[in-house]
Short mmCIF file of C-alpha atoms in Angstrom, two decimals:
data_model
loop_
_atom_site.label_atom_id
_atom_site.label_comp_id
_atom_site.label_asym_id
_atom_site.label_seq_id
_atom_site.Cartn_x
_atom_site.Cartn_y
_atom_site.Cartn_z
CA MET A 1 -21.79 109.61 -64.55
CA GLN A 2 -18.03 110.81 -66.68
CA THR A 3 -18.05 108.33 -69.35
CA PRO A 4 -14.67 106.15 -69.71
CA SER A 5 -13.19 108.80 -71.77
CA GLU A 6 -14.58 111.72 -69.65
CA PHE A 7 -12.65 110.11 -66.48
CA VAL A 8 -9.50 109.42 -68.78
CA THR A 9 -9.13 112.85 -69.08
CA SER A 10 -10.14 114.48 -65.59
CA TYR A 11 -8.21 111.71 -63.93
CA ALA A 12 -4.99 112.58 -65.38
CA LEU A 13 -5.54 115.76 -64.03
CA ILE A 14 -6.32 113.73 -60.71
CA GLY A 15 -3.44 112.17 -61.32
CA GLN A 16 -0.94 114.94 -62.54
CA LYS A 17 -2.03 116.93 -58.93
CA LYS A 18 -0.97 113.84 -56.48
CA SER A 19 2.40 114.01 -58.13
CA THR A 20 2.75 116.76 -57.02
CA ASN A 21 1.39 117.41 -53.11
CA ALA A 22 3.60 117.99 -51.01
CA ALA A 23 5.27 115.08 -49.53
CA THR A 24 4.14 115.71 -45.64
CA LYS A 25 0.18 115.87 -47.26
CA LEU A 26 1.39 112.68 -49.60
CA LEU A 27 2.76 110.52 -46.22
CA VAL A 28 -0.54 112.53 -43.51
CA LEU A 29 -3.60 110.89 -45.98
CA GLY A 30 -1.77 107.71 -46.79
CA VAL A 31 -1.47 107.39 -42.97
CA LEU A 32 -5.35 107.84 -42.63
CA ALA A 33 -5.77 105.64 -45.92
CA GLY A 34 -3.90 102.80 -44.81
CA PHE A 35 -5.55 103.41 -40.76
CA LEU A 36 -9.20 102.98 -42.74
CA ILE A 37 -7.87 100.11 -44.82
CA GLY A 38 -6.64 98.48 -41.83
CA MET A 39 -10.28 98.95 -40.61
CA GLY A 40 -11.65 96.69 -42.41
CA ALA A 41 -9.58 94.33 -42.04
CA MET A 42 -9.54 94.05 -38.53
CA VAL A 43 -13.67 94.45 -38.86
CA THR A 44 -13.64 91.64 -41.21
CA ASN A 45 -11.74 89.58 -38.75
CA THR A 46 -14.13 90.37 -35.78
CA ALA A 47 -17.12 88.94 -37.65
CA GLY A 48 -15.71 86.63 -39.18
CA HIS A 49 -13.76 84.22 -36.10
CA ALA A 50 -16.78 82.11 -35.14
CA LEU A 51 -17.72 81.00 -38.20
CA THR A 52 -17.10 77.78 -39.12
CA ASN A 53 -18.89 78.18 -43.31
CA PRO A 54 -15.74 79.20 -44.96
CA SER A 55 -18.39 80.71 -48.03
CA VAL A 56 -20.03 82.42 -45.47
CA ALA A 57 -16.98 83.88 -43.66
CA LYS A 58 -15.62 84.65 -47.36
CA ILE A 59 -19.18 86.12 -48.01
CA VAL A 60 -19.24 88.86 -44.92
CA SER A 61 -15.77 90.28 -44.84
CA GLY A 62 -16.66 90.78 -49.14
CA LEU A 63 -20.28 92.50 -47.42
CA LEU A 64 -17.69 94.35 -44.81
CA PHE A 65 -14.62 95.01 -45.93
CA PRO A 66 -15.42 97.44 -49.02
CA PHE A 67 -16.50 100.36 -46.96
CA GLY A 68 -12.77 101.15 -46.56
CA LEU A 69 -11.96 101.63 -49.24
CA ILE A 70 -15.58 103.58 -49.71
CA MET A 71 -14.06 106.20 -46.75
CA VAL A 72 -10.50 105.96 -49.22
CA ILE A 73 -12.29 108.15 -51.38
CA LEU A 74 -15.26 109.81 -49.36
CA THR A 75 -11.84 111.42 -47.22
CA GLY A 76 -9.25 112.10 -49.83
CA ALA A 77 -6.83 109.92 -48.14
CA GLU A 78 -3.87 108.89 -50.72
CA LEU A 79 -3.68 104.17 -50.95
CA PHE A 80 -1.11 103.49 -52.47
CA THR A 81 -2.91 100.14 -54.77
CA GLY A 82 -5.31 102.58 -56.06
CA ASN A 83 -2.78 105.48 -57.21
CA CYS A 84 -1.67 103.08 -60.00
CA LEU A 85 -3.93 104.92 -61.94
CA ILE A 86 -1.36 107.32 -62.21
CA THR A 87 -0.02 105.57 -65.69
CA ILE A 88 -2.81 107.62 -66.83
CA SER A 89 -1.17 110.64 -66.04
CA VAL A 90 2.11 109.34 -67.73
CA MET A 91 -0.22 108.29 -70.72
CA GLU A 92 -0.97 111.20 -71.52
CA LYS A 93 2.17 113.12 -70.45
CA LYS A 94 0.51 115.60 -67.44
CA VAL A 95 3.57 112.67 -65.25
CA ASN A 96 6.72 112.04 -65.44
CA TRP A 97 7.27 107.89 -64.34
CA LEU A 98 9.57 109.65 -61.20
CA GLY A 99 6.95 111.78 -60.62
CA MET A 100 4.04 108.99 -60.07
CA LEU A 101 7.18 106.82 -58.25
CA ARG A 102 7.43 109.93 -55.82
CA ASN A 103 3.79 110.05 -55.33
CA TRP A 104 3.80 105.82 -55.09
CA PHE A 105 6.69 105.28 -52.21
CA TYR A 106 5.21 108.41 -49.57
CA VAL A 107 1.96 107.01 -50.02
CA TYR A 108 3.01 103.22 -49.44
CA LEU A 109 5.17 104.57 -46.15
CA GLY A 110 2.33 106.80 -44.85
CA ASN A 111 0.00 103.38 -45.61
CA PHE A 112 1.96 100.72 -44.31
CA ILE A 113 2.47 103.35 -41.09
CA GLY A 114 -0.98 103.98 -40.61
CA SER A 115 -1.54 99.99 -40.72
CA VAL A 116 1.20 98.51 -38.68
CA LEU A 117 -0.60 101.28 -36.31
CA LEU A 118 -3.80 100.83 -36.01
CA ALA A 119 -2.48 96.81 -35.39
CA MET A 120 -0.53 97.29 -32.97
CA ALA A 121 -3.56 98.99 -31.38
CA ALA A 122 -6.14 96.03 -32.26
CA ALA A 123 -3.33 93.30 -29.91
CA TYR A 124 -2.56 95.15 -27.36
CA SER A 125 -5.18 96.98 -26.38
CA GLY A 126 -8.61 94.53 -26.32
CA PRO A 127 -10.07 93.62 -28.99
CA MET A 128 -8.60 90.41 -29.70
CA ASN A 129 -9.82 89.66 -26.20
CA LEU A 130 -13.31 88.83 -27.98
CA ASN A 131 -14.29 84.89 -27.31
CA GLY A 132 -11.54 84.19 -25.22
CA GLY A 133 -9.21 85.02 -27.75
CA GLY A 134 -10.81 83.51 -30.65
CA VAL A 135 -10.26 87.37 -32.24
CA ALA A 136 -6.16 86.73 -31.69
CA VAL A 137 -6.12 83.14 -32.71
CA TYR A 138 -8.36 83.51 -36.04
CA THR A 139 -6.03 86.70 -36.93
CA MET A 140 -2.90 84.60 -36.65
CA LYS A 141 -4.42 82.05 -38.57
CA VAL A 142 -5.39 84.51 -41.04
CA ALA A 143 -2.24 85.94 -41.41
CA ALA A 144 0.15 83.09 -41.22
CA GLY A 145 -1.67 81.70 -43.79
CA LYS A 146 -1.18 84.72 -45.99
CA CYS A 147 2.93 83.94 -44.81
CA ALA A 148 2.49 80.55 -46.40
CA LEU A 149 1.54 81.49 -49.90
CA THR A 150 4.53 80.68 -52.73
CA PHE A 151 5.59 84.07 -54.69
CA GLY A 152 4.18 83.05 -57.94
CA ASN A 153 1.26 82.39 -56.35
CA ALA A 154 1.06 86.22 -54.20
CA VAL A 155 1.48 87.72 -57.20
CA VAL A 156 -0.35 86.78 -59.84
CA LEU A 157 -2.92 86.74 -56.42
CA GLY A 158 -1.96 90.66 -56.62
CA ILE A 159 -2.33 91.47 -59.77
CA LEU A 160 -5.49 89.74 -60.08
CA CYS A 161 -6.72 92.25 -57.02
CA ASN A 162 -6.01 95.52 -58.10
CA VAL A 163 -7.29 94.98 -61.23
CA LEU A 164 -10.34 95.04 -58.95
CA VAL A 165 -9.14 97.57 -56.68
CA CYS A 166 -8.63 99.20 -59.32
CA ILE A 167 -11.75 99.14 -61.75
CA ALA A 168 -13.30 100.18 -57.88
CA VAL A 169 -11.79 103.04 -57.92
CA ALA A 170 -12.47 104.80 -61.14
CA MET A 171 -16.04 103.75 -61.44
CA SER A 172 -15.73 105.19 -57.79
CA LEU A 173 -14.55 108.81 -59.34
CA MET A 174 -16.47 108.29 -62.37
CA SER A 175 -19.42 109.02 -60.37
CA LYS A 176 -21.38 112.28 -59.80
CA ASN A 177 -22.56 111.84 -56.28
CA THR A 178 -21.64 110.79 -52.80
CA VAL A 179 -24.37 107.60 -53.33
CA GLY A 180 -23.23 106.44 -57.01
CA ARG A 181 -19.52 106.40 -55.64
CA ALA A 182 -20.92 103.77 -52.42
CA ILE A 183 -21.77 101.58 -54.84
CA GLY A 184 -18.96 102.52 -57.25
CA ALA A 185 -16.04 101.89 -55.05
CA TYR A 186 -18.57 98.53 -52.83
CA LEU A 187 -19.18 95.27 -56.16
CA PRO A 188 -15.59 95.21 -56.61
CA ILE A 189 -14.30 95.37 -53.10
CA ALA A 190 -16.40 92.43 -52.13
CA PHE A 191 -15.23 90.68 -55.34
CA PHE A 192 -12.41 90.27 -54.92
CA VAL A 193 -12.23 89.98 -50.45
CA ILE A 194 -14.86 87.17 -51.10
CA ALA A 195 -11.95 85.45 -54.36
CA GLY A 196 -9.71 85.23 -51.98
CA PHE A 197 -7.39 88.31 -53.87
CA GLU A 198 -4.25 89.62 -52.13
CA HIS A 199 -3.74 92.82 -50.80
CA SER A 200 -0.93 95.12 -50.02
CA VAL A 201 -1.56 97.20 -48.32
CA ALA A 202 -4.97 95.45 -46.06
CA ASN A 203 -2.31 91.94 -45.77
CA MET A 204 0.02 95.13 -44.11
CA TYR A 205 -2.39 95.20 -41.40
CA TYR A 206 -3.50 91.31 -41.39
CA ILE A 207 -0.36 90.15 -40.96
CA SER A 208 1.11 92.82 -38.39
CA ALA A 209 -1.96 92.03 -36.40
CA GLY A 210 -1.32 88.53 -36.57
CA LEU A 211 2.49 89.03 -35.62
CA PHE A 212 1.20 91.44 -32.81
CA ALA A 213 -0.98 88.93 -31.52
CA LYS A 214 1.99 86.56 -31.29
CA ASN A 215 4.07 88.28 -28.99
CA ILE A 216 0.65 88.05 -26.30
CA PRO A 217 1.66 84.61 -24.49
CA ALA A 218 -2.35 83.77 -23.41
CA TYR A 219 -3.15 84.77 -27.85
CA VAL A 220 -0.21 81.92 -27.51
CA GLU A 221 -1.35 79.08 -25.74
CA ALA A 222 -5.05 79.89 -27.32
CA ALA A 223 -3.49 79.30 -30.77
CA ALA A 224 -1.45 76.11 -29.58
CA ALA A 225 -4.94 74.95 -27.65
CA ALA A 226 -6.43 75.49 -31.44
CA GLY A 227 -3.66 73.41 -33.14
CA LEU A 228 -2.46 76.53 -35.26
CA ASP A 229 0.91 76.50 -36.58
CA ILE A 230 1.71 79.57 -36.12
CA THR A 231 6.05 78.49 -36.54
CA GLY A 232 5.49 80.44 -40.29
CA LEU A 233 4.11 83.47 -39.01
CA THR A 234 7.53 85.74 -38.60
CA TRP A 235 8.64 89.40 -39.80
CA TRP A 236 10.71 87.56 -42.55
CA ASN A 237 8.02 85.90 -44.11
CA PHE A 238 5.70 88.88 -44.25
CA LEU A 239 7.72 91.46 -45.40
CA VAL A 240 9.90 89.07 -48.69
CA HIS A 241 7.05 86.87 -48.55
CA ASN A 242 4.32 88.14 -48.80
CA LEU A 243 4.29 92.63 -48.94
CA LEU A 244 7.02 92.15 -51.91
CA PRO A 245 5.78 90.28 -54.24
CA VAL A 246 1.65 91.11 -53.75
CA THR A 247 3.00 94.48 -53.99
CA ILE A 248 4.62 94.08 -57.72
CA GLY A 249 1.13 91.70 -57.98
CA ASN A 250 -0.32 95.07 -57.30
CA ILE A 251 1.85 97.79 -59.34
CA ILE A 252 1.21 94.77 -62.65
CA GLY A 253 -2.74 94.20 -61.62
CA GLY A 254 -3.19 98.02 -61.60
CA CYS A 255 -1.24 99.98 -63.74
CA SER A 256 -1.79 97.33 -66.70
CA PHE A 257 -5.60 97.63 -65.89
CA ALA A 258 -5.08 101.97 -66.19
CA ALA A 259 -3.17 101.33 -69.71
CA LEU A 260 -5.89 99.85 -71.47
CA LEU A 261 -8.55 101.97 -70.05
CA TRP A 262 -6.35 105.02 -71.41
CA PHE A 263 -5.74 102.82 -74.60
CA ALA A 264 -9.13 102.76 -74.94
CA HIS A 265 -10.83 105.48 -73.97
CA GLY A 266 -8.00 107.77 -74.50
CA PRO A 267 -9.14 111.47 -75.55
CA GLU A 268 -6.89 111.01 -78.93
CA GLN A 269 -7.85 107.23 -79.48
CA ALA A 270 -12.01 109.40 -78.66
CA ALA A 271 -10.60 111.68 -81.41
CA THR A 272 -9.77 109.87 -83.90
CA PRO A 273 -12.24 110.30 -86.44
CA VAL A 274 -14.03 107.33 -88.55
CA THR A 275 -14.73 107.67 -92.35
CA VAL A 276 -17.47 106.63 -93.29
CA ARG A 277 -17.51 106.65 -97.37
CA MET A 278 -21.32 107.27 -98.33
CA VAL A 279 -22.56 106.45 -101.23
CA PRO A 280 -24.61 108.66 -103.08
CA HIS A 281 -27.89 108.44 -103.25
CA GLU A 282 -28.66 107.87 -107.50
CA THR A 283 -25.21 105.47 -107.68
CA VAL A 284 -26.89 102.83 -105.37
CA LYS A 285 -30.74 103.80 -107.71
CA LYS A 286 -28.46 102.82 -110.58
CA THR A 287 -26.60 99.54 -109.41
CA ALA A 288 -30.00 98.26 -108.50
CA SER A 289 -31.24 99.27 -112.02
#
């Protein structure tokens, strides 16, 4: 695998290409990434909905969700949170800030479209009917919990999340074979899911799926029977009280990690000569005498 210094050098060029890709290509690859991350979220809801032990549910989700990012990396899809690493390209002066923001705009939009379309399909095509609508109730429960976060908590959880996501992407891209790429992406993502951190693209699915489920009377009745309060599950709370602060946190966390990686391992730092003063052997002998 690459060393951190080699990765910084190679990613500077990767980020340059990402920032100059056609808008249509970025949008389409963003839709694909939103769909794949949403699929990971959909699977965790389905697998964990009947687990009563919170720790077990978290571990199951952590074991399953990372495959979404692995698919994103191996298919070449564009994920907003991982693209915070383009900060490295900016530091290397391969890309300007506007180029990075252009990439983020189209990719974020694509991620949102892909995630929401999948959420709509999941709510209206039947997968949430499993266990008498138990998956739908659990989906709404998860969504309502995310909408109830305070702005500050959502920002901090977003920062912590995207540090791990960017570490996962970096470790994956450092590898020179498929197995190494998968393993590199897997563990940091499992960590953030089990720890309960907040990922903006995953939340595009988690919360919108709950909102679509809320539109189906049978699911609302099942939620009421389970004693679930979904009054706070609204599009306003989704967009303003969760997606906005989590996105801000993801940007802070991802860009900070990328800047730290560049500062520690960038080409200029790696090339800085270290001066070592050698003491002549004769001088040492005289001093010893």
